[in-house]
Short mmCIF file of C-alpha atoms in Angstrom, two decimals:
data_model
loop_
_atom_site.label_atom_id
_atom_site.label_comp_id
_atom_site.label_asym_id
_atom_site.label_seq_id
_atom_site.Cartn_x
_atom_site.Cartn_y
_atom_site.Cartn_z
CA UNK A 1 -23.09 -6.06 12.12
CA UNK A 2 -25.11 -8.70 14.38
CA UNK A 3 -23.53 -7.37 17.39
CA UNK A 4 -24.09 -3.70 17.18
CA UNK A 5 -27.48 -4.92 15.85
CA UNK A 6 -27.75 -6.80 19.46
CA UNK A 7 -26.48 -3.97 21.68
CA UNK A 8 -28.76 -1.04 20.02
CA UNK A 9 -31.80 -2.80 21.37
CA UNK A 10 -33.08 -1.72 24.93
CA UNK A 11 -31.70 -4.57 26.12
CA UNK A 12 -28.42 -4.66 24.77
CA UNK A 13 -28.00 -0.74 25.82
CA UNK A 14 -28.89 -1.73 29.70
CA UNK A 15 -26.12 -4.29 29.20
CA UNK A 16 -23.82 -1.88 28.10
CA UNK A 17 -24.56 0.11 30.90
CA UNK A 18 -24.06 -2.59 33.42
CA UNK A 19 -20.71 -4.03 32.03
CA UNK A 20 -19.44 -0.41 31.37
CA UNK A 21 -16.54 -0.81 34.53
CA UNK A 22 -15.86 -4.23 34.32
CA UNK A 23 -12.20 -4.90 35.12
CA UNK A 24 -10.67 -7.73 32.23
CA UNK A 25 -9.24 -9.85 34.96
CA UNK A 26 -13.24 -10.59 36.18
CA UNK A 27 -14.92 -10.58 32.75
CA UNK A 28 -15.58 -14.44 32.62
CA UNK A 29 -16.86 -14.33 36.27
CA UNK A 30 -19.12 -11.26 35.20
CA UNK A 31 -19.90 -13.39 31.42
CA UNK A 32 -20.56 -16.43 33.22
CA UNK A 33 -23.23 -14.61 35.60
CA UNK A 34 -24.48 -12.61 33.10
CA UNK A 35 -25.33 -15.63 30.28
CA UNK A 36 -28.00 -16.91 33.58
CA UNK A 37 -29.97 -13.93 32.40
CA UNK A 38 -29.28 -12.95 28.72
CA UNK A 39 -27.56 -14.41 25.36
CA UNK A 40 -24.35 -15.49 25.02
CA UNK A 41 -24.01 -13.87 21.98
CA UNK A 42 -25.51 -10.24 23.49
CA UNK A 43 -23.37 -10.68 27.00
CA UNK A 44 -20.41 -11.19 24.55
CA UNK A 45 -20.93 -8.49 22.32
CA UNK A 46 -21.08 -6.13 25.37
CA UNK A 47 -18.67 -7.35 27.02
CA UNK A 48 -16.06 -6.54 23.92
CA UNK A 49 -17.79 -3.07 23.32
CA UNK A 50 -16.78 -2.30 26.88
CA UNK A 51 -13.22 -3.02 26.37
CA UNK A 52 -13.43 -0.84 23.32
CA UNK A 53 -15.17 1.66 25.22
CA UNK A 54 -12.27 1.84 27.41
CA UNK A 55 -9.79 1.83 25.45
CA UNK A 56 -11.31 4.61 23.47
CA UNK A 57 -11.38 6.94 26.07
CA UNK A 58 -7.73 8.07 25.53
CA UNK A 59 -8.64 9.50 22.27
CA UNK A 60 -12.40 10.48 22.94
CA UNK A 61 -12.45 11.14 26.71
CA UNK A 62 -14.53 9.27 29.08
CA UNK A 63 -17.87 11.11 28.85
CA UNK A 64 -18.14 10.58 25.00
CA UNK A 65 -16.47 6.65 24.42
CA UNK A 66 -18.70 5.93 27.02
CA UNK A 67 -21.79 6.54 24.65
CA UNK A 68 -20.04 5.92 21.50
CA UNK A 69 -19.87 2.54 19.92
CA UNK A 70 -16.39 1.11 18.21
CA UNK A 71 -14.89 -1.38 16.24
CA UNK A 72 -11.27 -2.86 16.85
CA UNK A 73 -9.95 -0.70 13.56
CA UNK A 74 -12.02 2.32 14.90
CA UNK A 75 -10.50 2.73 18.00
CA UNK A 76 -6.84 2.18 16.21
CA UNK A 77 -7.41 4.08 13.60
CA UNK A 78 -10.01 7.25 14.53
CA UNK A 79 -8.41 10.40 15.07
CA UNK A 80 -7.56 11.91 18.62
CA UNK A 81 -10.85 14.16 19.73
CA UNK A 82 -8.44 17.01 20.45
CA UNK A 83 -6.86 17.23 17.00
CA UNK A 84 -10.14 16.38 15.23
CA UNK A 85 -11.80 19.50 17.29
CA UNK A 86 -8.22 21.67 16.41
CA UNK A 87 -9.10 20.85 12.36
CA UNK A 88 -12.92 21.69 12.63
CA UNK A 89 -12.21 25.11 14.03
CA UNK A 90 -10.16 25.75 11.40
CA UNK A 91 -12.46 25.11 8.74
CA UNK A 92 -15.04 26.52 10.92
CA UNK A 93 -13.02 29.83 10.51
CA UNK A 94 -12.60 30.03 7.26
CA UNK A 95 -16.23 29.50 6.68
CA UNK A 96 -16.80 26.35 5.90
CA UNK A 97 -20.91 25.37 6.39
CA UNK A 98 -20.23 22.13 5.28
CA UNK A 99 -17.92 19.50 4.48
CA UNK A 100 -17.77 15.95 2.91
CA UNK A 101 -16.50 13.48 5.21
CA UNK A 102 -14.41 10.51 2.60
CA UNK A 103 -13.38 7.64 4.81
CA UNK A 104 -15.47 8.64 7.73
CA UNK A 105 -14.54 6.03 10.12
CA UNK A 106 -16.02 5.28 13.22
CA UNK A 107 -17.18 9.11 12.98
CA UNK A 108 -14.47 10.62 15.47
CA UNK A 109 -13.94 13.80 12.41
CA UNK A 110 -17.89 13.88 11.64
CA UNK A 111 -18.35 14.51 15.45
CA UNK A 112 -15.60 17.42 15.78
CA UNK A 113 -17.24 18.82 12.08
CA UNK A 114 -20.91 19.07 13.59
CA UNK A 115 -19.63 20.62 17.10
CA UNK A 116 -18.24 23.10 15.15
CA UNK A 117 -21.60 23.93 13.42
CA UNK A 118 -20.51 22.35 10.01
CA UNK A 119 -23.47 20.15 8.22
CA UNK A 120 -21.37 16.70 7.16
CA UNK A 121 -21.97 13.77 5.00
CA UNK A 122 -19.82 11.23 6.37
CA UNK A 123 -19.04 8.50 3.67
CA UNK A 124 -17.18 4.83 4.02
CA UNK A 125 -17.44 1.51 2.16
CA UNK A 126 -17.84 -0.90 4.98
CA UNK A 127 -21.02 -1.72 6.30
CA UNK A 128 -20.08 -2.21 9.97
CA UNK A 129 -18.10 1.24 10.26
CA UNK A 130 -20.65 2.76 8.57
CA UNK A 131 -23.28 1.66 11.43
CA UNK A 132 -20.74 2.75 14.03
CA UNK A 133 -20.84 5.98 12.66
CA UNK A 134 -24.31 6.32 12.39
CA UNK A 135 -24.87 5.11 16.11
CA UNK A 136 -22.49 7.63 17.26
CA UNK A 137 -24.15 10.85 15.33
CA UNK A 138 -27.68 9.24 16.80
CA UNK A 139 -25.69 9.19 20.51
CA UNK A 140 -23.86 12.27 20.62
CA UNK A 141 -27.19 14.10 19.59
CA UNK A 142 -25.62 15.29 16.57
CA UNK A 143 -27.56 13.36 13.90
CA UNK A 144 -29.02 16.22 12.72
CA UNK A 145 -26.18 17.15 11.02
CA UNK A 146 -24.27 14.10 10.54
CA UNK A 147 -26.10 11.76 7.27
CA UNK A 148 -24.02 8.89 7.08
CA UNK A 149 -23.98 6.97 4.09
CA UNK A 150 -22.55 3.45 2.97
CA UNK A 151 -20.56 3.64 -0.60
CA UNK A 152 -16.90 4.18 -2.06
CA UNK A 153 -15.69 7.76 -1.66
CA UNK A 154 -14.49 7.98 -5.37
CA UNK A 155 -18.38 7.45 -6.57
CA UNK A 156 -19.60 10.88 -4.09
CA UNK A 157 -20.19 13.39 -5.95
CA UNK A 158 -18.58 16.59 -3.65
CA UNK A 159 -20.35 19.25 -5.56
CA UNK A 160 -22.11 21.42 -3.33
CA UNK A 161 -19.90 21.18 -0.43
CA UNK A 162 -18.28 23.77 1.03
CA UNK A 163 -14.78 21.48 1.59
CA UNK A 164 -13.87 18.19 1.38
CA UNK A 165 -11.97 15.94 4.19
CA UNK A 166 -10.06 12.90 3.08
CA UNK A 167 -8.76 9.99 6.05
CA UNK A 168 -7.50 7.57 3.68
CA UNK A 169 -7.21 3.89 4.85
CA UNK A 170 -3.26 3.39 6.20
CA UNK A 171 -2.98 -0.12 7.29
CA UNK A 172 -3.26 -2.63 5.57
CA UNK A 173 -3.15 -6.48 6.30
CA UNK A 174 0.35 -6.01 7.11
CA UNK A 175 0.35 -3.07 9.07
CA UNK A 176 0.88 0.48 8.24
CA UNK A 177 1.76 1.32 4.76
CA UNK A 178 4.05 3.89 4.09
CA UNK A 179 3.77 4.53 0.09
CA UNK A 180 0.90 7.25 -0.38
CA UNK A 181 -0.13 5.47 -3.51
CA UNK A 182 -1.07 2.90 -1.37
CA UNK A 183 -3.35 4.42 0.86
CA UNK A 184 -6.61 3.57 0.53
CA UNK A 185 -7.74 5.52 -1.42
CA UNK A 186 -4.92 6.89 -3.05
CA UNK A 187 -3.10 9.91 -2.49
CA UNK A 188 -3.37 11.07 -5.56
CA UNK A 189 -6.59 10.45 -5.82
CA UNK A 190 -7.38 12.26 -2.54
CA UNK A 191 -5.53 15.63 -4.25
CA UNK A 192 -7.62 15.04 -7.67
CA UNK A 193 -10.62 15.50 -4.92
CA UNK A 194 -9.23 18.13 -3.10
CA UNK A 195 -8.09 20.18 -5.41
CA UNK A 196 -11.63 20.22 -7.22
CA UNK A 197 -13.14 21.67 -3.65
CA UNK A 198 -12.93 25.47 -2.51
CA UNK A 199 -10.96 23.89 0.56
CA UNK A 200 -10.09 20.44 1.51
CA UNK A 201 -8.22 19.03 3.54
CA UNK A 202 -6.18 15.54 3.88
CA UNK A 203 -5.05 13.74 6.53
CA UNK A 204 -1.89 11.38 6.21
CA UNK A 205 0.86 10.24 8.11
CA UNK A 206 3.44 12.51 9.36
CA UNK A 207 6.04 10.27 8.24
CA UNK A 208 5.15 11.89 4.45
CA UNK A 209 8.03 13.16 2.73
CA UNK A 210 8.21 16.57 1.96
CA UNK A 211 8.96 16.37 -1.54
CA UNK A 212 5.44 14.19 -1.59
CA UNK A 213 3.25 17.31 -0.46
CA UNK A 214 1.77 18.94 -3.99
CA UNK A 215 2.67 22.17 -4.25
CA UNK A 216 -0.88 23.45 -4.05
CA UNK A 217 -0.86 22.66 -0.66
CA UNK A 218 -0.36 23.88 3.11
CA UNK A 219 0.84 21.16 5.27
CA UNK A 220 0.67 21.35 8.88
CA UNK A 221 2.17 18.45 11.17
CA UNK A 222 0.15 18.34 14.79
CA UNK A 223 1.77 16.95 18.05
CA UNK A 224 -0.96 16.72 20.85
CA UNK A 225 0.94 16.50 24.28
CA UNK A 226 4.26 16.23 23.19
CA UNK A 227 3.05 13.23 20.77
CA UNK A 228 2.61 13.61 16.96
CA UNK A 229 -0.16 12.68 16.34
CA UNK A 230 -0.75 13.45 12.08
CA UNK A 231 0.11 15.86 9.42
CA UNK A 232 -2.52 17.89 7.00
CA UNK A 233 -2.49 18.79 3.71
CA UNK A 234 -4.65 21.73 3.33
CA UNK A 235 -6.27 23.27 -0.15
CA UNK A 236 -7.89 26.59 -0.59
CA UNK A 237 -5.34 28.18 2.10
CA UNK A 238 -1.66 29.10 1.98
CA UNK A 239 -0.38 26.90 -0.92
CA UNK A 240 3.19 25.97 0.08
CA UNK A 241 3.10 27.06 3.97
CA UNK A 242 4.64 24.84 6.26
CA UNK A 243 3.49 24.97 10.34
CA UNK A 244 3.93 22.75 12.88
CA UNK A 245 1.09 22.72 15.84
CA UNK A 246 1.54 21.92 19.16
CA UNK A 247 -2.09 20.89 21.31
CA UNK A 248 -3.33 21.94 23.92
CA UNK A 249 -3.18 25.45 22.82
CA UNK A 250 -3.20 25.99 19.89
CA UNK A 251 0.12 27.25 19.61
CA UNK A 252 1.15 27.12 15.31
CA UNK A 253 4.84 27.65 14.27
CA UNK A 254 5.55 29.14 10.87
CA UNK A 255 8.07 28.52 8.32
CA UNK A 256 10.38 31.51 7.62
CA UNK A 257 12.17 29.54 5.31
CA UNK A 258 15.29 29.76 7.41
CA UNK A 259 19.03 27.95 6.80
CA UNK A 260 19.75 25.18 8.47
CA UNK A 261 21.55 25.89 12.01
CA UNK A 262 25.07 26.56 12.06
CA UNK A 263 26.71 23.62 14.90
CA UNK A 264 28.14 25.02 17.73
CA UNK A 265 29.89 23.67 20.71
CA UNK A 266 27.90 22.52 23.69
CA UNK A 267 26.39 25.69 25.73
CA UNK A 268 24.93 25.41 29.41
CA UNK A 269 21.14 24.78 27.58
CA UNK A 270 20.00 22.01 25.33
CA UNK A 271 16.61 22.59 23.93
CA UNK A 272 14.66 19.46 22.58
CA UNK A 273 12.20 20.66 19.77
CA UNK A 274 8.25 19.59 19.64
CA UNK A 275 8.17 16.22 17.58
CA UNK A 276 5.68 18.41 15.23
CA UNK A 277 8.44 21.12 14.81
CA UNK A 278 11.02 18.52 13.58
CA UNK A 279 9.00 16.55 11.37
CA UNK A 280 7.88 20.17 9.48
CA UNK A 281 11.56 21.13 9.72
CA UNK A 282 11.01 24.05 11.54
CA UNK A 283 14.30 23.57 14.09
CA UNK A 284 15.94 26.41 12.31
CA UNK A 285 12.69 28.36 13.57
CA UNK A 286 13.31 27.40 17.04
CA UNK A 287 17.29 27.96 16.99
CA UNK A 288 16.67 31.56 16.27
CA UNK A 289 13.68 32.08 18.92
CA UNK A 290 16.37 30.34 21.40
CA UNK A 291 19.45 32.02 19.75
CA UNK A 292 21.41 29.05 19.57
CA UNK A 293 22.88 26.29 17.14
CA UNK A 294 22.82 22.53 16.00
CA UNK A 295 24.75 19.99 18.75
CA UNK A 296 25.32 18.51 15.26
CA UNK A 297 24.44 18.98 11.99
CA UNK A 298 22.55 16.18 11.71
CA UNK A 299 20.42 15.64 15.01
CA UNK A 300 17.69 18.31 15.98
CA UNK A 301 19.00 18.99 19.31
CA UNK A 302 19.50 22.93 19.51
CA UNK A 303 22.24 24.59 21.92
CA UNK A 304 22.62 27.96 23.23
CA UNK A 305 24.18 29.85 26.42
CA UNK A 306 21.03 31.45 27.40
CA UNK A 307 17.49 30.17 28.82
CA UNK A 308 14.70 31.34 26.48
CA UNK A 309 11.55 29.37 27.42
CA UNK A 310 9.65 28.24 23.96
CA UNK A 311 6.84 26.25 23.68
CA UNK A 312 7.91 24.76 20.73
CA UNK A 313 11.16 22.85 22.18
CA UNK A 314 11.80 21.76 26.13
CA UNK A 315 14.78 23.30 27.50
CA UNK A 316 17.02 21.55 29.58
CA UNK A 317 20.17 23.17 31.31
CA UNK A 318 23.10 21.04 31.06
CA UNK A 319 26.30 20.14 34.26
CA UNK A 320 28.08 17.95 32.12
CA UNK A 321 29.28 17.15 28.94
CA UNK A 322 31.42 13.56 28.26
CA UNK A 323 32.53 11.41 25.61
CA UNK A 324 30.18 8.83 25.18
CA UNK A 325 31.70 6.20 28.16
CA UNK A 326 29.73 4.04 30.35
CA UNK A 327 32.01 3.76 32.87
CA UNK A 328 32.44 7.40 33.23
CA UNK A 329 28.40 7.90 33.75
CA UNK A 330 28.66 5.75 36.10
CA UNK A 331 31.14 7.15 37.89
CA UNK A 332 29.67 10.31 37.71
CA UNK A 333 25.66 9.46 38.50
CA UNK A 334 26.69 7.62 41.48
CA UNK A 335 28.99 10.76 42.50
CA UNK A 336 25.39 12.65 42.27
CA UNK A 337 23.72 10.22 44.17
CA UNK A 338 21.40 10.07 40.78
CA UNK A 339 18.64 7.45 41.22
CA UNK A 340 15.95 8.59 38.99
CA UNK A 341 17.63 8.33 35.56
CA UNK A 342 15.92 9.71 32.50
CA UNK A 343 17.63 8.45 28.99
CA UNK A 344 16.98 10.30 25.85
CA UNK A 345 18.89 9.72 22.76
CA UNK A 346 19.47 11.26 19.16
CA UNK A 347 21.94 9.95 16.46
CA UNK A 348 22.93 6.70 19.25
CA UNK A 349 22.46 3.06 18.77
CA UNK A 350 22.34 2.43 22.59
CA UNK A 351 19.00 1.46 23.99
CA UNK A 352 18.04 3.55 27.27
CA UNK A 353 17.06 0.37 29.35
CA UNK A 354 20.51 -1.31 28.45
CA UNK A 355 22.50 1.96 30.00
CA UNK A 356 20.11 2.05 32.90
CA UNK A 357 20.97 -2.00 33.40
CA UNK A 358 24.96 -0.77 32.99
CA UNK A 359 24.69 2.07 35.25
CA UNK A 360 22.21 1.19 38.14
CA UNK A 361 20.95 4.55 39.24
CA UNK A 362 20.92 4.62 42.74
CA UNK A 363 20.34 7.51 45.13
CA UNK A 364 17.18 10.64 45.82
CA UNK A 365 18.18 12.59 43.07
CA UNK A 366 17.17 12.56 39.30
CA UNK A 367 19.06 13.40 36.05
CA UNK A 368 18.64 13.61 32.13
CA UNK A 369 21.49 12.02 30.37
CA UNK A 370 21.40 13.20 26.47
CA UNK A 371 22.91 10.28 24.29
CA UNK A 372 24.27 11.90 20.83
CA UNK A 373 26.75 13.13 18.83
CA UNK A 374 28.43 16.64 19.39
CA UNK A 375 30.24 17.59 16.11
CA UNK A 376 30.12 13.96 14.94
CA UNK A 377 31.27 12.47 17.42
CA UNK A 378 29.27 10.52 20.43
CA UNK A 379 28.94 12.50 23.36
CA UNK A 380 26.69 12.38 26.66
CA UNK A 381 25.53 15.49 27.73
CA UNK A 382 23.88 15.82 31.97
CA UNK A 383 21.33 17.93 32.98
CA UNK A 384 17.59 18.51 33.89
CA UNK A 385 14.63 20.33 32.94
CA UNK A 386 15.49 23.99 33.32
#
């Protein structure tokens, strides 16, 4: 608390400023010339804010971490600017005025929520974040519609609001936690909430089970640049909808409640669904847009004899298809004069850097090398990006 005390003065602020591009291997150079002229305590409280600062930028972009101020858990922990924006204008569109922000965070959702117009209380337990979030409302110019406030979520009375958005807590002093129940709050708890709002929506790993999502909800897993990122429970919308979105775009794929895949022998194209579309188990969704089948019936890579670009899998057209055997991609890369070597891998125990160590691609060319199973049975398959 001291330290964002420190760097909210004038002073501490033309600090900030001044250390904002300092590169880590000179920071006790710049520290040591720096404490001539100002606290130890201040210069090292700005000092660590920068290094926040920059690592926040991947998630916030440069303009805004650059204003915004961050704890260690914040920067971890806040969600990605591009998926927070992606949920605002989504409750934006439904007409949402305003929403009550449980387990606000740093602020990263409160900021997204008043971009899009929406009034937000933003609400978390611990004093520091709490400041955080208030100095980034006060920063941004958006404290007009951002009030933050200091208590537990489950004393806030939601009444009134137009939605409610829950971020439980995920880690833990061990790490991440996996077991809903032991989010912090709850999951069930976050439901009980949500479900006594005209919309709501959750955020929670995208590890959940689907036999964990209630069936009053919609739940939506988001990948942002081929990464996913989080999945959604949404209330008030399409109670037992399943879509997977893919960012930048938007571009949202529906369940059709399709069969699994029938498997089918290798065809000349392997397409590689979004990490979103597997974890909503939406491949079947993409084998029919492709007009293919399953490699295997246990490994989401799809198959088919035809190119049908997709944005909701890569497509890669495949030369070669081998029993899984070292020796032969060996053989075979160096035949291609292969020196770039990309490994991907599905249903194998080998680890890419070991077969690049085995196979030492060397030449001006560059392949894909699938590791999998075809059928059951472990199989390399050759190609590129179509």
């Amino acid at each position: 608390m001291n330290d964002l005390a420190l760097l909210l003065t004038p002073e501490g602020r033309a600090l900030l400023d001044e250390v904002r591009d300092t590169d880590p291997a000179r920071e006790l150079a710049v520290a040591t010339r720096l404490r001539r002229e100002h606290p130890a305590e201040l210069v090292s409280a700005a000092l660590g804010q920068a290094r926040l600062r920059q690592r926040a930028t991947v998630k916030f972009g440069a303009e805004d971490a650059g204003r915004m101020f961050f704890t260690p858990n914040g920067v971890e922990q806040s969600t990605r600017a591009s998926v927070a924006a992606h949920r605002a204008r989504r409750l934006a569109g439904s007409g949402v005025a305003s929403v009550a922000d449980l387990c606000c965070g740093i602020g990263g959702d409160a900021i997204a929520l008043a971009r899009a117009g929406i009034r937000v209380l933003a609400v978390d337990r611990d004093p520091l974040t709490v400041a955080a979030a208030r100095a980034n409302a006060e920063a941004l110019g958006l404290a007009d519609l951002i009030e933050v406030r200091e208590a537990d979520v489950t004393d806030v009375d939601t009444a009134g609001f137009d939605a409610v958005f829950v971020d439980p807590a995920r880690r833990g002093g061990r790490g991440r936690i996996f077991d809903p129940e032991a989010y912090s709050p709850p999951l069930s708890w976050a439901v009980a909430a949500a479900l006594r709002a005209p919309r709501a929506a959750l955020k929670i790993a995208p590890g959940i089970p689907h036999e964990a999502v209630p069936e009053q909800a919609e739940a939506e897993w988001i990948s942002d640049g081929g990464d996913v990122k989080e999945a959604v429970l949404w209330f008030g919308t399409e109670p037992g909808a399943v879509r997977a979105t893919l960012l930048p775009g938007p571009r949202t794929l529906l369940s059709r409640g399709l069969p699994d895949p029938g498997v089918r022998p290798p065809g000349r194209y392997l397409y590689e669904p979004d990490g979103a579309v597997i974890r909503a188990h939406l491949v079947a969704e993409v084998a029919e847009e492709v007009g293919g089948g399953l490699l295997d019936a246990t490994i989401a890579y799809v198959t088919a004899d035809a190119l049908r670009p997709t944005p909701y899998a890569t497509a890669y057209e495949i030369t070669d298809h081998l029993p899984f055997n070292v020796k032969k991609l060996k053989a075979l890369l160096r035949e291609r004069g292969v020196g770039t070597l990309t490994v991907k891998k599905r249903g194998s125990a080998v680890e890419p850097e070991e077969l690049r160590r085995k196979v030492k691609p060397q030449g001006p060319h560059a392949a894909t090398v699938f590791l999998t199973r075809v059928a059951g049975a472990p199989a390399m398959l050759i190609g590129h990006p179509a």
